[in-house]
PDB file of C-alpha atoms in Angstrom:
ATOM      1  CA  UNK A   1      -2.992   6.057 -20.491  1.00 64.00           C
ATOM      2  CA  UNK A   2       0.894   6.540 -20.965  1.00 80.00           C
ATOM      3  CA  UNK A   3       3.099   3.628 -19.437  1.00 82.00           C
ATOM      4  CA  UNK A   4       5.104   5.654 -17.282  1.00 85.00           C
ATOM      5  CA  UNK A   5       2.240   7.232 -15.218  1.00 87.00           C
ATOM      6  CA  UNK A   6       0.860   3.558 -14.582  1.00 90.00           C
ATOM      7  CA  UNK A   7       4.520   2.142 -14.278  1.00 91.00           C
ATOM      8  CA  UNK A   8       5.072   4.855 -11.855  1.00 90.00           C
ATOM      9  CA  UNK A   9       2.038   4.589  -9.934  1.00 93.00           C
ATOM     10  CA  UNK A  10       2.810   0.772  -9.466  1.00 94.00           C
ATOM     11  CA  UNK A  11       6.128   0.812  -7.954  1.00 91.00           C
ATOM     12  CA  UNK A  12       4.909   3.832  -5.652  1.00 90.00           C
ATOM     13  CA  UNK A  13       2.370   1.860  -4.569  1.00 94.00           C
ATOM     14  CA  UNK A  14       4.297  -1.327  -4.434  1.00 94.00           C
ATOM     15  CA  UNK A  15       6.312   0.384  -1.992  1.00 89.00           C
ATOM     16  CA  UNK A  16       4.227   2.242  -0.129  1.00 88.00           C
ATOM     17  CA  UNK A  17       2.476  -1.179   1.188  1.00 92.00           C
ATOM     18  CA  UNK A  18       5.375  -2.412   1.513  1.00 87.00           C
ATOM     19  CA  UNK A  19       5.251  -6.374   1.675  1.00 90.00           C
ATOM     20  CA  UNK A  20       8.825  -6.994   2.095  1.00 84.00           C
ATOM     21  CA  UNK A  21       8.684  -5.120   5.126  1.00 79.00           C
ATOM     22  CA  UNK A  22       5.582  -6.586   6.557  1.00 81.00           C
ATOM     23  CA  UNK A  23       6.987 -10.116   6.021  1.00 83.00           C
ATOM     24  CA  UNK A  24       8.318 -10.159   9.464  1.00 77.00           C
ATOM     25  CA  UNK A  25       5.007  -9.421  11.045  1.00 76.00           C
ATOM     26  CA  UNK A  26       2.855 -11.712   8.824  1.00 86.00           C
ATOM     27  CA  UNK A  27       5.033 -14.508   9.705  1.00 82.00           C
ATOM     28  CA  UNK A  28       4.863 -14.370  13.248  1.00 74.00           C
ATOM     29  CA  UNK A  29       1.410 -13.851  13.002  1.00 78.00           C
ATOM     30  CA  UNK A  30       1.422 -16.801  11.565  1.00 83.00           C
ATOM     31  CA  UNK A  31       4.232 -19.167  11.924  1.00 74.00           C
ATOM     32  CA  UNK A  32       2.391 -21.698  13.716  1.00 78.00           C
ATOM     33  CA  UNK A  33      -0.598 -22.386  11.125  1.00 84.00           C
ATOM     34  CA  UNK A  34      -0.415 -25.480   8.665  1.00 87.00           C
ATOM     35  CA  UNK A  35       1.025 -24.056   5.090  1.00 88.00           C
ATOM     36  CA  UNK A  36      -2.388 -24.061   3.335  1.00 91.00           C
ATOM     37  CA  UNK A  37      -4.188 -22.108   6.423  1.00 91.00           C
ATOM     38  CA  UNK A  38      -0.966 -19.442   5.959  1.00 91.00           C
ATOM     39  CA  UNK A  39      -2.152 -19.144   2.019  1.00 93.00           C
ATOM     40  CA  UNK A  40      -5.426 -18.807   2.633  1.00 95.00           C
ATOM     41  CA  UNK A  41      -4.635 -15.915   5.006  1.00 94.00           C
ATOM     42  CA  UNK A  42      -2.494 -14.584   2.664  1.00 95.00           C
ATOM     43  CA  UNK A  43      -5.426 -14.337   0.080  1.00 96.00           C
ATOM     44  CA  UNK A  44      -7.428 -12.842   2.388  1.00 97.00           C
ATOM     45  CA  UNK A  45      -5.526 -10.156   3.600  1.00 96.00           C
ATOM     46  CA  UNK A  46      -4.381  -9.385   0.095  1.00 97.00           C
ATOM     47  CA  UNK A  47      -8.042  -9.282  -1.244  1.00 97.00           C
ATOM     48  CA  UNK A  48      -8.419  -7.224   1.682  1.00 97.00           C
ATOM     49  CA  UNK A  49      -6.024  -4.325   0.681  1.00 97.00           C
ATOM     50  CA  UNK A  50      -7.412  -4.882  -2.993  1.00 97.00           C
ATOM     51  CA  UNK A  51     -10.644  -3.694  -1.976  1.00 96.00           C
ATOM     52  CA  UNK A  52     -10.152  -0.996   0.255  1.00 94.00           C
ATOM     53  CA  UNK A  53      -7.594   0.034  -2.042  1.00 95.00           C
ATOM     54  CA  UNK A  54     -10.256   0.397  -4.916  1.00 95.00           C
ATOM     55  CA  UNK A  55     -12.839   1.793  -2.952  1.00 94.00           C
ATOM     56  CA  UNK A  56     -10.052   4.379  -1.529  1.00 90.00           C
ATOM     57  CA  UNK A  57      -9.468   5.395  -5.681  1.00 91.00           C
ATOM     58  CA  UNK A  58     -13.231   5.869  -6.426  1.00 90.00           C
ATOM     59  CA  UNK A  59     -14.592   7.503  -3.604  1.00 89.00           C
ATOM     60  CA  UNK A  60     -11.682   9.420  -2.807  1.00 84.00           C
ATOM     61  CA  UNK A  61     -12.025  12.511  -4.644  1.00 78.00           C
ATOM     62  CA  UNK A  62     -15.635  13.084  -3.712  1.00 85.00           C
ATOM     63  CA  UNK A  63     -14.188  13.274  -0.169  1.00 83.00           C
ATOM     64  CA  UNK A  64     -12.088  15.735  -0.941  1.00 78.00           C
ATOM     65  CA  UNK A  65     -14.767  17.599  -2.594  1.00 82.00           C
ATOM     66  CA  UNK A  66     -16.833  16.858   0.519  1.00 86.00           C
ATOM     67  CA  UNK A  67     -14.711  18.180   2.746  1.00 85.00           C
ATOM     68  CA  UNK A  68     -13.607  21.515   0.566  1.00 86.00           C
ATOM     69  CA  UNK A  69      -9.736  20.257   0.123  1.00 81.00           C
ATOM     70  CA  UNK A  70      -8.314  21.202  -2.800  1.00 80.00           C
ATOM     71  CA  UNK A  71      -6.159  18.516  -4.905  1.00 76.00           C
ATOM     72  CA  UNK A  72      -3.085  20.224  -4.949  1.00 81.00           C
ATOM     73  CA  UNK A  73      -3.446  20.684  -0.841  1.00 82.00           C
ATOM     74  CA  UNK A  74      -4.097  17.583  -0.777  1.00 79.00           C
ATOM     75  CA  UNK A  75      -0.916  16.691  -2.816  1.00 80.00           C
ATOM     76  CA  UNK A  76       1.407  19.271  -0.440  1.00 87.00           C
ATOM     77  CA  UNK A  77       0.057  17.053   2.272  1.00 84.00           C
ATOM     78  CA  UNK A  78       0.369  13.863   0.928  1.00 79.00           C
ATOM     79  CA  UNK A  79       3.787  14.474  -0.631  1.00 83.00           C
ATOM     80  CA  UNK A  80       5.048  15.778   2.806  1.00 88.00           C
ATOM     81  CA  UNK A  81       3.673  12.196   4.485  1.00 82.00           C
ATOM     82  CA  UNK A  82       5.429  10.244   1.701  1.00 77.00           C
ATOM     83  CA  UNK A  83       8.589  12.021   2.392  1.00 86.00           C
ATOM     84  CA  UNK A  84       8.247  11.415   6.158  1.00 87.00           C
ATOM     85  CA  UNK A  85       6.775   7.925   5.380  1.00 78.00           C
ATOM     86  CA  UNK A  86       9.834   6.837   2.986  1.00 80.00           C
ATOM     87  CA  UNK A  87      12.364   8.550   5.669  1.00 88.00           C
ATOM     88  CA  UNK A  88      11.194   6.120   8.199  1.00 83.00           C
ATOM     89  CA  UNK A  89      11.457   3.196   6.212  1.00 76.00           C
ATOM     90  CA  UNK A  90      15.343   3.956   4.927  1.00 84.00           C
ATOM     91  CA  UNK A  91      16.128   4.594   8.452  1.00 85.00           C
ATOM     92  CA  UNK A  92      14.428   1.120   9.307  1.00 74.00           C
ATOM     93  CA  UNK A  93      11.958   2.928  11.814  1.00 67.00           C
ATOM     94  CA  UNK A  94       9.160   0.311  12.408  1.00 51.00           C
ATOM     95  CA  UNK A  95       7.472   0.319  15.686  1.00 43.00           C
ATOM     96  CA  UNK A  96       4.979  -2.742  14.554  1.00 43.00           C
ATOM     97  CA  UNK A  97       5.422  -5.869  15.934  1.00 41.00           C
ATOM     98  CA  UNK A  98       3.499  -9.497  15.179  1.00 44.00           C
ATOM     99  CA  UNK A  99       2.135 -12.144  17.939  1.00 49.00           C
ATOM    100  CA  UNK A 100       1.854 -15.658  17.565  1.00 50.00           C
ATOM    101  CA  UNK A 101      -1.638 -16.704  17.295  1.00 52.00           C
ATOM    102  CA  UNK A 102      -3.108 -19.697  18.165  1.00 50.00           C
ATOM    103  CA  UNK A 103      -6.075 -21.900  17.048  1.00 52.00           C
ATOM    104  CA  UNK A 104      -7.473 -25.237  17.687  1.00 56.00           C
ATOM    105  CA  UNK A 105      -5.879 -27.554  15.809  1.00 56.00           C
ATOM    106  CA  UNK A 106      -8.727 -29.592  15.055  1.00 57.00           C
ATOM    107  CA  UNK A 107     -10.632 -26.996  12.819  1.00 69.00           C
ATOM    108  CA  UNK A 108     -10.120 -27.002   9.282  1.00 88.00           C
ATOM    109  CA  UNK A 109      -7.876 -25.406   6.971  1.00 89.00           C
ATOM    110  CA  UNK A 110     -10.434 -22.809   5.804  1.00 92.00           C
ATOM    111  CA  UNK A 111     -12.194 -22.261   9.019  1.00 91.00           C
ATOM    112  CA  UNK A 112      -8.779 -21.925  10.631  1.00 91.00           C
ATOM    113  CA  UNK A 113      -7.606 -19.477   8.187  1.00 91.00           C
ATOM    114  CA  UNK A 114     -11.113 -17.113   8.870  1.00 93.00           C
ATOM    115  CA  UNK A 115     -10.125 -17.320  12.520  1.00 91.00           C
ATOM    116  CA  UNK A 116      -6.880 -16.126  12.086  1.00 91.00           C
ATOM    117  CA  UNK A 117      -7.751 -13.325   9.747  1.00 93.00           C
ATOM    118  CA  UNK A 118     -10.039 -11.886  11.728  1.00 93.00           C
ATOM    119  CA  UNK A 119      -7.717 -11.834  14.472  1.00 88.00           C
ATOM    120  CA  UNK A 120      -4.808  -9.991  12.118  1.00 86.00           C
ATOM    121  CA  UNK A 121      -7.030  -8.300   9.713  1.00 89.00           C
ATOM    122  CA  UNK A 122      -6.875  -4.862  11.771  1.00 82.00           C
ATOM    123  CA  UNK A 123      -3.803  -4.114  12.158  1.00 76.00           C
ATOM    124  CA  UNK A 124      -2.105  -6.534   9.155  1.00 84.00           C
ATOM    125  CA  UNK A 125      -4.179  -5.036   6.366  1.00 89.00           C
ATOM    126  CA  UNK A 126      -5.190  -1.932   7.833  1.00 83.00           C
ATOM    127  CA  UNK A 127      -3.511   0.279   8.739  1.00 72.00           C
ATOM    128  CA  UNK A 128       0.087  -1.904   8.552  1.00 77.00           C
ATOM    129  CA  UNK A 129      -0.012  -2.196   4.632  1.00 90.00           C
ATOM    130  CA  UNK A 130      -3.145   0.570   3.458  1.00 89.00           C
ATOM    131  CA  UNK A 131      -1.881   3.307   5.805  1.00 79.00           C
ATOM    132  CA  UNK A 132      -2.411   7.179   4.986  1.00 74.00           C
ATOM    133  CA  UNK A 133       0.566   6.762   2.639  1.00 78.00           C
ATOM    134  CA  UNK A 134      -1.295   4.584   0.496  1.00 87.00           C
ATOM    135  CA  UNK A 135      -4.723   5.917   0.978  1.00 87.00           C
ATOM    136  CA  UNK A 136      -2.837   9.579  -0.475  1.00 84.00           C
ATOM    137  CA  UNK A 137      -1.062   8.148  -2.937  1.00 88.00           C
ATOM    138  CA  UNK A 138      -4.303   6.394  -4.517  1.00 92.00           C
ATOM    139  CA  UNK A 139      -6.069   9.290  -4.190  1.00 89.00           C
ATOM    140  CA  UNK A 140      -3.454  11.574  -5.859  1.00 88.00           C
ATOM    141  CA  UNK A 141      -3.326   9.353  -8.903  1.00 89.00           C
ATOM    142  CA  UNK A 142      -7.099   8.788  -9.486  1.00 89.00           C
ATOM    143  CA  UNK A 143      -7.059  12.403  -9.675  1.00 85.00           C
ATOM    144  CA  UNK A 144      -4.293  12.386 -12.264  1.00 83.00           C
ATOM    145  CA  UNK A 145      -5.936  10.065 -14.110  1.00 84.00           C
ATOM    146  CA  UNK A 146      -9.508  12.008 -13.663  1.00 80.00           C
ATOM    147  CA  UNK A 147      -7.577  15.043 -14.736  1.00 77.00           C
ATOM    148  CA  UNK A 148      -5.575  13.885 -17.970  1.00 73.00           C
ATOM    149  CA  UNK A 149      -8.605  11.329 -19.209  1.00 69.00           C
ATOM    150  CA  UNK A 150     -11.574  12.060 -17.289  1.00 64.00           C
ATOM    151  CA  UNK A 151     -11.890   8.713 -16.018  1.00 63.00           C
ATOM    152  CA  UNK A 152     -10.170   6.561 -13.955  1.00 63.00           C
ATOM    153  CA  UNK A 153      -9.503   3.835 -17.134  1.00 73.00           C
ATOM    154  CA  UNK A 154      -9.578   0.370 -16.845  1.00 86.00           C
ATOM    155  CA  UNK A 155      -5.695   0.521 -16.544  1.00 89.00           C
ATOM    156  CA  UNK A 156      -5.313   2.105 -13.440  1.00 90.00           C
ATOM    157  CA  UNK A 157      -7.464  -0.566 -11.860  1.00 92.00           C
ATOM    158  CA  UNK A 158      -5.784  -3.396 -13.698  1.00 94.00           C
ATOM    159  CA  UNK A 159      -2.607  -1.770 -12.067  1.00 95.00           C
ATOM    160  CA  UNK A 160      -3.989  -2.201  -8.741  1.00 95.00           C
ATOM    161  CA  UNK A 161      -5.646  -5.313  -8.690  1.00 96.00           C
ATOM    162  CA  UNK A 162      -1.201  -6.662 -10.097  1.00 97.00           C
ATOM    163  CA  UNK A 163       0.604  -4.685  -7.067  1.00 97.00           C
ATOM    164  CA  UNK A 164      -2.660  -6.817  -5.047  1.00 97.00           C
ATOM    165  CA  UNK A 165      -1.695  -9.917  -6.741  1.00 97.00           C
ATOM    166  CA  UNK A 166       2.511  -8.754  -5.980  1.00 96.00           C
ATOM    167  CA  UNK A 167       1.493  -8.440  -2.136  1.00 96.00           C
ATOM    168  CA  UNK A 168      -0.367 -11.981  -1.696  1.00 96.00           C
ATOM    169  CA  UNK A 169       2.837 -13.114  -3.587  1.00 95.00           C
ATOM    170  CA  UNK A 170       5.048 -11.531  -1.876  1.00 93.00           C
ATOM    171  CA  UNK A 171       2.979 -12.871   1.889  1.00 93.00           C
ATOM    172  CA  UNK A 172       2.815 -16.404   0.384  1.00 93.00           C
ATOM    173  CA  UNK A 173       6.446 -16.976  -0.356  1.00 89.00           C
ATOM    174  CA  UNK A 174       7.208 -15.416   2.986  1.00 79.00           C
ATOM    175  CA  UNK A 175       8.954 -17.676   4.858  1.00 76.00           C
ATOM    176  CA  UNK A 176      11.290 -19.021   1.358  1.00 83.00           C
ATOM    177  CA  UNK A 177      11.807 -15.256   0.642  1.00 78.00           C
ATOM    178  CA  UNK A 178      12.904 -14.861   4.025  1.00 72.00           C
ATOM    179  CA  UNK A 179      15.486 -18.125   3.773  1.00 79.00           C
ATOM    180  CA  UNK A 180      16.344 -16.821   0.321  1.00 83.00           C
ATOM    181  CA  UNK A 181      17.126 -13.216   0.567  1.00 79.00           C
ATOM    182  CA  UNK A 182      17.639 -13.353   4.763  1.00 81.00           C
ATOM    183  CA  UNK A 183      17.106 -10.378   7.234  1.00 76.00           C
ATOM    184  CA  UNK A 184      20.066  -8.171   5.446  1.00 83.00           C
ATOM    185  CA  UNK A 185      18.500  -8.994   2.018  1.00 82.00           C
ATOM    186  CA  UNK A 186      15.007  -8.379   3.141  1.00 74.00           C
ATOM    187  CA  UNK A 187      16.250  -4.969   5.550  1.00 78.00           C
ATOM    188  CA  UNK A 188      18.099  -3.782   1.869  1.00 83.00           C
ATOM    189  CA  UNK A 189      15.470  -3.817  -0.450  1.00 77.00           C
ATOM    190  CA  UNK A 190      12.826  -1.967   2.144  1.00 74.00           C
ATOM    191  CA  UNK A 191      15.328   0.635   2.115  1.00 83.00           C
ATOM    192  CA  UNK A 192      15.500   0.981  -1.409  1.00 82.00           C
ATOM    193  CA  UNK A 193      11.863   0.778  -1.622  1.00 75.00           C
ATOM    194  CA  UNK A 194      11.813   3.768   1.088  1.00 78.00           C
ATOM    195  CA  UNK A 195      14.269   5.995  -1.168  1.00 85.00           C
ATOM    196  CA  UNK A 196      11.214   5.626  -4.067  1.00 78.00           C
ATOM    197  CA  UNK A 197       9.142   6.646  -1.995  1.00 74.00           C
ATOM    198  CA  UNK A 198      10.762   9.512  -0.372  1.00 84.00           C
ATOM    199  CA  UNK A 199      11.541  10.402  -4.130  1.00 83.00           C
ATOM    200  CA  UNK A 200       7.752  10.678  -5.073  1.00 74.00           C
ATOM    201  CA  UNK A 201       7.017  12.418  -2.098  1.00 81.00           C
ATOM    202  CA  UNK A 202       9.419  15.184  -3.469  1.00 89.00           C
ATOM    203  CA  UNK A 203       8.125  14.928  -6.119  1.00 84.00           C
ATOM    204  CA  UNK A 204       4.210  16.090  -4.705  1.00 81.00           C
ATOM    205  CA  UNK A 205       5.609  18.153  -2.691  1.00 88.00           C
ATOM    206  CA  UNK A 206       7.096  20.358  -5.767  1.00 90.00           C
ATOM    207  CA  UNK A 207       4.180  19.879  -8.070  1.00 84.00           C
ATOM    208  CA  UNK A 208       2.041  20.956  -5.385  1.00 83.00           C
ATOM    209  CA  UNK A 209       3.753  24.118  -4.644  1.00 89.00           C
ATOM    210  CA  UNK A 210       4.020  25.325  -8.181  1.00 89.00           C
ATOM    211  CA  UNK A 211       0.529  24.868  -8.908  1.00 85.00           C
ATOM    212  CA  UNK A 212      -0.475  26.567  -5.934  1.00 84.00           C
ATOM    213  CA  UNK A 213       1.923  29.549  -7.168  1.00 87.00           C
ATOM    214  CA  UNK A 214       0.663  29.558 -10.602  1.00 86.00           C
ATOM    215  CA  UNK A 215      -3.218  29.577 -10.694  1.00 81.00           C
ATOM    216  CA  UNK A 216      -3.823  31.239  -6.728  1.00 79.00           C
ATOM    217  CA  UNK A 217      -0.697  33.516  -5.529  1.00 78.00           C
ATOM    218  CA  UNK A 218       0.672  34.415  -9.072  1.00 76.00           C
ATOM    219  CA  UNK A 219      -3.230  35.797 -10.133  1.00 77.00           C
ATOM    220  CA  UNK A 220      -3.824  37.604  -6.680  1.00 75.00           C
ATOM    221  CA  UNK A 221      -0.665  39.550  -6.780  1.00 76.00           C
ATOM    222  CA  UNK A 222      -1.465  40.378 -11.125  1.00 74.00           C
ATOM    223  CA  UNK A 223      -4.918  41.276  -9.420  1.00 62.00           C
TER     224      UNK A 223
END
């Protein structure tokens, strides 16, 4: 599989989840836990997205088929939600917003860390970092990959489960990021990450249409 389709489909998804921009929420959700319960919770919520993300890439093109949508419809309308998706986040649109959660303090680390996951689970993993951005742009490049190899290929997951390993990186070194790059640091490289995605929604969006122009409009008006 060529470098620059995985490269590519590692940064988009790097970006579409997002991390940087999530930091704020995962650390109020979670600024009152001991260190090790707010790594553990980290882990969880980033096996979390690992999973649903790789269930999302091998079931998701037998939805489509299920439900009669065509790939390159399917691209128009993901491209279009990246676009409006990646808009949002250079314009620093985010409606989300994190609670403090409490639990007892006499629990342990890893029974403290369950409790707070399943308190932040839905909405931290779901839909906050695997929204329908994600969910189409995992789709979309299983079917690339379908198309030029006829199989997913081992890269393509390997590429997933390192943007996984990026986001529990990314929540685990929250707060030091946070000190390190502060809120202008932080609010400048979500925007950047926004622009790539924007781009690649373009991107769809254009691929998508010529398709459709080639092998459906371009044959009915020859016909």
């Amino acid at each position: 599989m060529e470098w620059s389709f995985l490269s590519n489909f590692g940064i988009t998804l790097f970006a579409l989840l997002n991390p940087l921009g999530m930091l704020p929420i995962f650390i109020s959700y979670t600024s009152r836990e001991r260190i090790k319960v707010q790594r553990m919770v980290a882990l969880f919520v980033s096996l979390t997205v690992m999973g649903l993300l790789l269930i999302f890439m091998l079931i998701g093109s037998p939805m489509l088929q299920f439900f009669g949508v065509t790939i390159n419809s399917f691209r128009l309308a993901g491209g279009i939600l990246l676009l409006i998706i990646g808009i949002n986040i250079v314009n620093g649109n985010d409606s989300s917003a994190g609670k403090n959660l409490l639990t007892p303090e006499n629990e342990n680390d890893l029974t403290q860390a369950k409790s707070v996951y399943r308190q932040i689970v839905i909405p931290m993993a779901m839909p906050l970092l695997v929204g329908p951005g994600v969910i189409a742009n995992v789709i979309l490049y299983a079917n690339e990959a379908l198309a030029k190899r006829g199989g997913l290929g081992i890269e393509l997951i390997m590429m997933t489960i390192i943007v996984s390993f990026f986001v529990f990186a990314v929540l685990v070194l929250g707060k030091w990021l946070q000190q390190v790059m502060g809120d202008i640091g932080l609010s400048i490289t979500q925007r950047v990450m926004g622009l790539f995605v924007a781009a690649i929604g373009v991107q769809f969006i254009v691929t998508g249409s010529i398709d459709i122009i080639i092998n459906n409009l371009v044959p009915k008006l020859k016909g």
